[in-house]
Amino acid sequence: MTVIHTPRLSLRRLRSEDEPDLLALETDPEVMRYIGNRSGTLEDARWRVRDRIAADHGAYGWWAIEGRADGQFHGLALLLAVPDGDEVEIGYRLARRSWGRGFAAEAAAALLDRAFAALGLERVIAVTAPENEASQAVLARLGFADEGASSYQGVPVHRFATSAEAWRARR
């Protein structure tokens, strides 16, 4: 199993033992505040979590974000093919106790390194809710260009993108 290490974090593929932590993320209204339409029952959330754990996205996929020193679960990151198109999306969500510590940017940077170096991608996109200024600030710090308002799976979003060339120039 591929594990990606950063100075403070380890990113690894999801496993069944992650279900309680992932379910806590999926059902925390503050964590999910900007993540599309997530209405539904606890059982719906459990199904989404189990689906992510079981999914095989090949070189892409869902990643648990853990503290490198203590193994504490901090959140979830993703590098996934966009369902309708040929682009690849990066994303992240963190447990509230992990907010404001730079973990989103650190995890996303590690996945961008993977996307551009190991996977040979030329471009990666990200989408945020229009009002999610914190996530937009993370993307700006990572050098993503603001591509403006858009729609993603029928939901209004703000779209960002970066290229392998731009990423290499920042490293």
PDB file of C-alpha atoms in Angstrom:
ATOM      1  CA  MET A   1       0.000   0.000   0.000  1.00  0.00           C
ATOM      2  CA  THR A   2       1.301   3.420  -0.963  1.00  0.00           C
ATOM      3  CA  VAL A   3       1.856   5.779   1.962  1.00  0.00           C
ATOM      4  CA  ILE A   4       2.810   9.393   1.358  1.00  0.00           C
ATOM      5  CA  HIS A   5       4.790  11.124   4.086  1.00  0.00           C
ATOM      6  CA  THR A   6       5.135  14.844   4.703  1.00  0.00           C
ATOM      7  CA  PRO A   7       7.000  16.420   7.609  1.00  0.00           C
ATOM      8  CA  ARG A   8       3.935  16.142   9.882  1.00  0.00           C
ATOM      9  CA  LEU A   9       1.496  13.843   8.105  1.00  0.00           C
ATOM     10  CA  SER A  10       1.051  10.433   6.574  1.00  0.00           C
ATOM     11  CA  LEU A  11      -1.505   9.904   3.817  1.00  0.00           C
ATOM     12  CA  ARG A  12      -2.636   6.365   3.184  1.00  0.00           C
ATOM     13  CA  ARG A  13      -5.495   4.597   1.477  1.00  0.00           C
ATOM     14  CA  LEU A  14      -8.647   4.076   3.474  1.00  0.00           C
ATOM     15  CA  ARG A  15      -9.286   0.843   5.364  1.00  0.00           C
ATOM     16  CA  SER A  16     -12.254  -0.587   7.248  1.00  0.00           C
ATOM     17  CA  GLU A  17     -10.890   0.560  10.635  1.00  0.00           C
ATOM     18  CA  ASP A  18     -11.323   4.154   9.430  1.00  0.00           C
ATOM     19  CA  GLU A  19     -15.106   3.868   9.343  1.00  0.00           C
ATOM     20  CA  PRO A  20     -15.793   5.526  12.741  1.00  0.00           C
ATOM     21  CA  ASP A  21     -13.502   8.487  11.998  1.00  0.00           C
ATOM     22  CA  LEU A  22     -14.869   8.888   8.470  1.00  0.00           C
ATOM     23  CA  LEU A  23     -18.451   8.654   9.708  1.00  0.00           C
ATOM     24  CA  ALA A  24     -17.698  11.359  12.284  1.00  0.00           C
ATOM     25  CA  LEU A  25     -16.450  13.606   9.442  1.00  0.00           C
ATOM     26  CA  GLU A  26     -19.408  12.800   7.203  1.00  0.00           C
ATOM     27  CA  THR A  27     -21.957  13.575   9.925  1.00  0.00           C
ATOM     28  CA  ASP A  28     -20.357  16.715  11.385  1.00  0.00           C
ATOM     29  CA  PRO A  29     -22.472  19.600  10.049  1.00  0.00           C
ATOM     30  CA  GLU A  30     -19.592  22.097  10.319  1.00  0.00           C
ATOM     31  CA  VAL A  31     -17.170  19.841   8.440  1.00  0.00           C
ATOM     32  CA  MET A  32     -19.757  19.171   5.732  1.00  0.00           C
ATOM     33  CA  ARG A  33     -21.066  22.726   5.571  1.00  0.00           C
ATOM     34  CA  TYR A  34     -19.535  23.387   2.148  1.00  0.00           C
ATOM     35  CA  ILE A  35     -19.621  19.847   0.727  1.00  0.00           C
ATOM     36  CA  GLY A  36     -22.586  19.913  -1.664  1.00  0.00           C
ATOM     37  CA  ASN A  37     -25.957  18.556  -0.626  1.00  0.00           C
ATOM     38  CA  ARG A  38     -25.393  15.976   2.118  1.00  0.00           C
ATOM     39  CA  SER A  39     -28.887  15.581   3.484  1.00  0.00           C
ATOM     40  CA  GLY A  40     -29.883  12.073   4.433  1.00  0.00           C
ATOM     41  CA  THR A  41     -29.863   9.590   7.227  1.00  0.00           C
ATOM     42  CA  LEU A  42     -27.040   8.190   9.302  1.00  0.00           C
ATOM     43  CA  GLU A  43     -27.386   5.023   7.218  1.00  0.00           C
ATOM     44  CA  ASP A  44     -26.871   7.094   4.026  1.00  0.00           C
ATOM     45  CA  ALA A  45     -23.660   8.519   5.507  1.00  0.00           C
ATOM     46  CA  ARG A  46     -22.520   5.030   6.525  1.00  0.00           C
ATOM     47  CA  TRP A  47     -23.107   3.805   2.968  1.00  0.00           C
ATOM     48  CA  ARG A  48     -21.026   6.689   1.509  1.00  0.00           C
ATOM     49  CA  VAL A  49     -18.186   5.970   3.935  1.00  0.00           C
ATOM     50  CA  ARG A  50     -18.183   2.237   3.197  1.00  0.00           C
ATOM     51  CA  ASP A  51     -18.311   2.939  -0.524  1.00  0.00           C
ATOM     52  CA  ARG A  52     -15.190   5.124  -0.250  1.00  0.00           C
ATOM     53  CA  ILE A  53     -13.354   2.476   1.756  1.00  0.00           C
ATOM     54  CA  ALA A  54     -14.219  -0.261  -0.761  1.00  0.00           C
ATOM     55  CA  ALA A  55     -13.589   1.807  -3.906  1.00  0.00           C
ATOM     56  CA  ASP A  56     -10.611   1.030  -6.082  1.00  0.00           C
ATOM     57  CA  HIS A  57      -9.686   4.093  -8.087  1.00  0.00           C
ATOM     58  CA  GLY A  58      -6.362   2.723  -9.243  1.00  0.00           C
ATOM     59  CA  ALA A  59      -3.666   5.391  -9.018  1.00  0.00           C
ATOM     60  CA  TYR A  60      -6.248   7.893  -7.770  1.00  0.00           C
ATOM     61  CA  GLY A  61      -8.460   7.568  -4.720  1.00  0.00           C
ATOM     62  CA  TRP A  62      -9.358   8.585  -1.187  1.00  0.00           C
ATOM     63  CA  TRP A  63      -6.629   9.050   1.441  1.00  0.00           C
ATOM     64  CA  ALA A  64      -6.754   9.144   5.238  1.00  0.00           C
ATOM     65  CA  ILE A  65      -4.726  12.010   6.693  1.00  0.00           C
ATOM     66  CA  GLU A  66      -2.935  11.021   9.907  1.00  0.00           C
ATOM     67  CA  GLY A  67      -0.394  12.614  12.204  1.00  0.00           C
ATOM     68  CA  ARG A  68       2.985  11.141  11.397  1.00  0.00           C
ATOM     69  CA  ALA A  69       4.195  11.166  14.996  1.00  0.00           C
ATOM     70  CA  ASP A  70       1.052   9.875  16.716  1.00  0.00           C
ATOM     71  CA  GLY A  71      -1.190   8.330  14.042  1.00  0.00           C
ATOM     72  CA  GLN A  72      -4.082  10.633  14.995  1.00  0.00           C
ATOM     73  CA  PHE A  73      -6.775  10.845  12.311  1.00  0.00           C
ATOM     74  CA  HIS A  74      -6.994  14.401  10.951  1.00  0.00           C
ATOM     75  CA  GLY A  75      -9.191  13.984   7.914  1.00  0.00           C
ATOM     76  CA  LEU A  76      -9.640  12.861   4.370  1.00  0.00           C
ATOM     77  CA  ALA A  77      -8.048  13.852   1.065  1.00  0.00           C
ATOM     78  CA  LEU A  78      -8.868  12.850  -2.474  1.00  0.00           C
ATOM     79  CA  LEU A  79      -7.353  12.736  -5.897  1.00  0.00           C
ATOM     80  CA  LEU A  80     -10.120  11.525  -8.226  1.00  0.00           C
ATOM     81  CA  ALA A  81     -11.103  11.586 -11.870  1.00  0.00           C
ATOM     82  CA  VAL A  82     -14.000  13.987 -12.386  1.00  0.00           C
ATOM     83  CA  PRO A  83     -17.113  11.914 -13.163  1.00  0.00           C
ATOM     84  CA  ASP A  84     -18.074  13.879 -16.283  1.00  0.00           C
ATOM     85  CA  GLY A  85     -14.907  14.645 -18.155  1.00  0.00           C
ATOM     86  CA  ASP A  86     -11.209  13.920 -18.308  1.00  0.00           C
ATOM     87  CA  GLU A  87      -9.967  16.113 -15.472  1.00  0.00           C
ATOM     88  CA  VAL A  88      -8.626  15.081 -12.069  1.00  0.00           C
ATOM     89  CA  GLU A  89      -9.802  16.790  -8.902  1.00  0.00           C
ATOM     90  CA  ILE A  90      -8.025  17.280  -5.599  1.00  0.00           C
ATOM     91  CA  GLY A  91      -9.931  17.806  -2.365  1.00  0.00           C
ATOM     92  CA  TYR A  92      -9.723  17.553   1.402  1.00  0.00           C
ATOM     93  CA  ARG A  93     -11.767  17.812   4.562  1.00  0.00           C
ATOM     94  CA  LEU A  94     -10.485  17.908   8.096  1.00  0.00           C
ATOM     95  CA  ALA A  95     -11.869  17.129  11.520  1.00  0.00           C
ATOM     96  CA  ARG A  96     -12.612  20.381  13.360  1.00  0.00           C
ATOM     97  CA  ARG A  97      -9.857  19.749  15.908  1.00  0.00           C
ATOM     98  CA  SER A  98      -7.404  19.856  12.975  1.00  0.00           C
ATOM     99  CA  TRP A  99      -8.539  23.138  11.441  1.00  0.00           C
ATOM    100  CA  GLY A 100      -6.145  26.082  11.271  1.00  0.00           C
ATOM    101  CA  ARG A 101      -2.970  24.021  11.533  1.00  0.00           C
ATOM    102  CA  GLY A 102      -1.926  23.930   7.874  1.00  0.00           C
ATOM    103  CA  PHE A 103      -2.827  20.265   7.414  1.00  0.00           C
ATOM    104  CA  ALA A 104      -5.068  20.833   4.367  1.00  0.00           C
ATOM    105  CA  ALA A 105      -2.301  22.593   2.446  1.00  0.00           C
ATOM    106  CA  GLU A 106       0.316  20.047   3.524  1.00  0.00           C
ATOM    107  CA  ALA A 107      -1.833  17.069   2.488  1.00  0.00           C
ATOM    108  CA  ALA A 108      -2.898  18.693  -0.789  1.00  0.00           C
ATOM    109  CA  ALA A 109       0.720  19.556  -1.655  1.00  0.00           C
ATOM    110  CA  ALA A 110       1.691  15.910  -1.147  1.00  0.00           C
ATOM    111  CA  LEU A 111      -1.100  14.773  -3.462  1.00  0.00           C
ATOM    112  CA  LEU A 112      -0.093  17.390  -6.043  1.00  0.00           C
ATOM    113  CA  ASP A 113       3.471  16.042  -5.938  1.00  0.00           C
ATOM    114  CA  ARG A 114       2.005  12.577  -6.589  1.00  0.00           C
ATOM    115  CA  ALA A 115      -0.267  13.838  -9.365  1.00  0.00           C
ATOM    116  CA  PHE A 116       2.456  15.642 -11.274  1.00  0.00           C
ATOM    117  CA  ALA A 117       5.578  13.564 -10.536  1.00  0.00           C
ATOM    118  CA  ALA A 118       4.397   9.987 -10.052  1.00  0.00           C
ATOM    119  CA  LEU A 119       1.251  10.043 -12.201  1.00  0.00           C
ATOM    120  CA  GLY A 120       2.438  12.438 -14.896  1.00  0.00           C
ATOM    121  CA  LEU A 121      -0.698  14.582 -14.892  1.00  0.00           C
ATOM    122  CA  GLU A 122      -0.516  17.959 -16.615  1.00  0.00           C
ATOM    123  CA  ARG A 123      -3.396  19.659 -14.760  1.00  0.00           C
ATOM    124  CA  VAL A 124      -5.410  19.257 -11.540  1.00  0.00           C
ATOM    125  CA  ILE A 125      -8.590  21.093 -10.602  1.00  0.00           C
ATOM    126  CA  ALA A 126     -10.300  21.868  -7.325  1.00  0.00           C
ATOM    127  CA  VAL A 127     -13.778  23.153  -6.585  1.00  0.00           C
ATOM    128  CA  THR A 128     -15.138  24.913  -3.523  1.00  0.00           C
ATOM    129  CA  ALA A 129     -18.462  26.283  -2.437  1.00  0.00           C
ATOM    130  CA  PRO A 130     -18.487  29.968  -3.467  1.00  0.00           C
ATOM    131  CA  GLU A 131     -18.533  31.058   0.198  1.00  0.00           C
ATOM    132  CA  ASN A 132     -15.772  28.688   1.387  1.00  0.00           C
ATOM    133  CA  GLU A 133     -13.064  31.316   1.771  1.00  0.00           C
ATOM    134  CA  ALA A 134     -10.844  29.130   3.982  1.00  0.00           C
ATOM    135  CA  SER A 135     -10.510  26.440   1.321  1.00  0.00           C
ATOM    136  CA  GLN A 136     -10.016  29.055  -1.378  1.00  0.00           C
ATOM    137  CA  ALA A 137      -7.156  30.510   0.676  1.00  0.00           C
ATOM    138  CA  VAL A 138      -5.519  27.061   0.869  1.00  0.00           C
ATOM    139  CA  LEU A 139      -5.761  26.708  -2.905  1.00  0.00           C
ATOM    140  CA  ALA A 140      -4.315  30.195  -3.418  1.00  0.00           C
ATOM    141  CA  ARG A 141      -1.353  29.311  -1.140  1.00  0.00           C
ATOM    142  CA  LEU A 142      -0.783  26.235  -3.307  1.00  0.00           C
ATOM    143  CA  GLY A 143      -0.715  28.350  -6.470  1.00  0.00           C
ATOM    144  CA  PHE A 144      -4.067  27.372  -7.944  1.00  0.00           C
ATOM    145  CA  ALA A 145      -5.477  29.864 -10.448  1.00  0.00           C
ATOM    146  CA  ASP A 146      -9.015  31.059  -9.874  1.00  0.00           C
ATOM    147  CA  GLU A 147     -11.154  30.071 -12.869  1.00  0.00           C
ATOM    148  CA  GLY A 148     -14.347  31.643 -11.490  1.00  0.00           C
ATOM    149  CA  ALA A 149     -17.887  30.443 -10.976  1.00  0.00           C
ATOM    150  CA  SER A 150     -18.935  27.108 -12.422  1.00  0.00           C
ATOM    151  CA  SER A 151     -21.205  24.139 -11.777  1.00  0.00           C
ATOM    152  CA  TYR A 152     -20.052  20.740 -10.508  1.00  0.00           C
ATOM    153  CA  GLN A 153     -22.491  17.839 -10.525  1.00  0.00           C
ATOM    154  CA  GLY A 154     -25.324  20.367 -10.589  1.00  0.00           C
ATOM    155  CA  VAL A 155     -24.029  22.398  -7.631  1.00  0.00           C
ATOM    156  CA  PRO A 156     -22.739  25.998  -7.978  1.00  0.00           C
ATOM    157  CA  VAL A 157     -18.998  26.068  -7.222  1.00  0.00           C
ATOM    158  CA  HIS A 158     -15.911  28.197  -7.536  1.00  0.00           C
ATOM    159  CA  ARG A 159     -13.366  26.453  -9.744  1.00  0.00           C
ATOM    160  CA  PHE A 160      -9.562  26.488  -9.444  1.00  0.00           C
ATOM    161  CA  ALA A 161      -6.785  24.783 -11.405  1.00  0.00           C
ATOM    162  CA  THR A 162      -3.042  24.359 -11.465  1.00  0.00           C
ATOM    163  CA  SER A 163      -0.678  22.792 -13.951  1.00  0.00           C
ATOM    164  CA  ALA A 164       2.368  20.598 -13.615  1.00  0.00           C
ATOM    165  CA  GLU A 165       4.484  23.431 -15.026  1.00  0.00           C
ATOM    166  CA  ALA A 166       3.161  25.962 -12.487  1.00  0.00           C
ATOM    167  CA  TRP A 167       3.591  23.468  -9.633  1.00  0.00           C
ATOM    168  CA  ARG A 168       7.187  22.664 -10.577  1.00  0.00           C
ATOM    169  CA  ALA A 169       7.973  26.376 -10.798  1.00  0.00           C
ATOM    170  CA  ARG A 170       6.804  26.804  -7.176  1.00  0.00           C
ATOM    171  CA  ARG A 171       8.837  23.878  -5.797  1.00  0.00           C
TER     172      ARG A 171
END
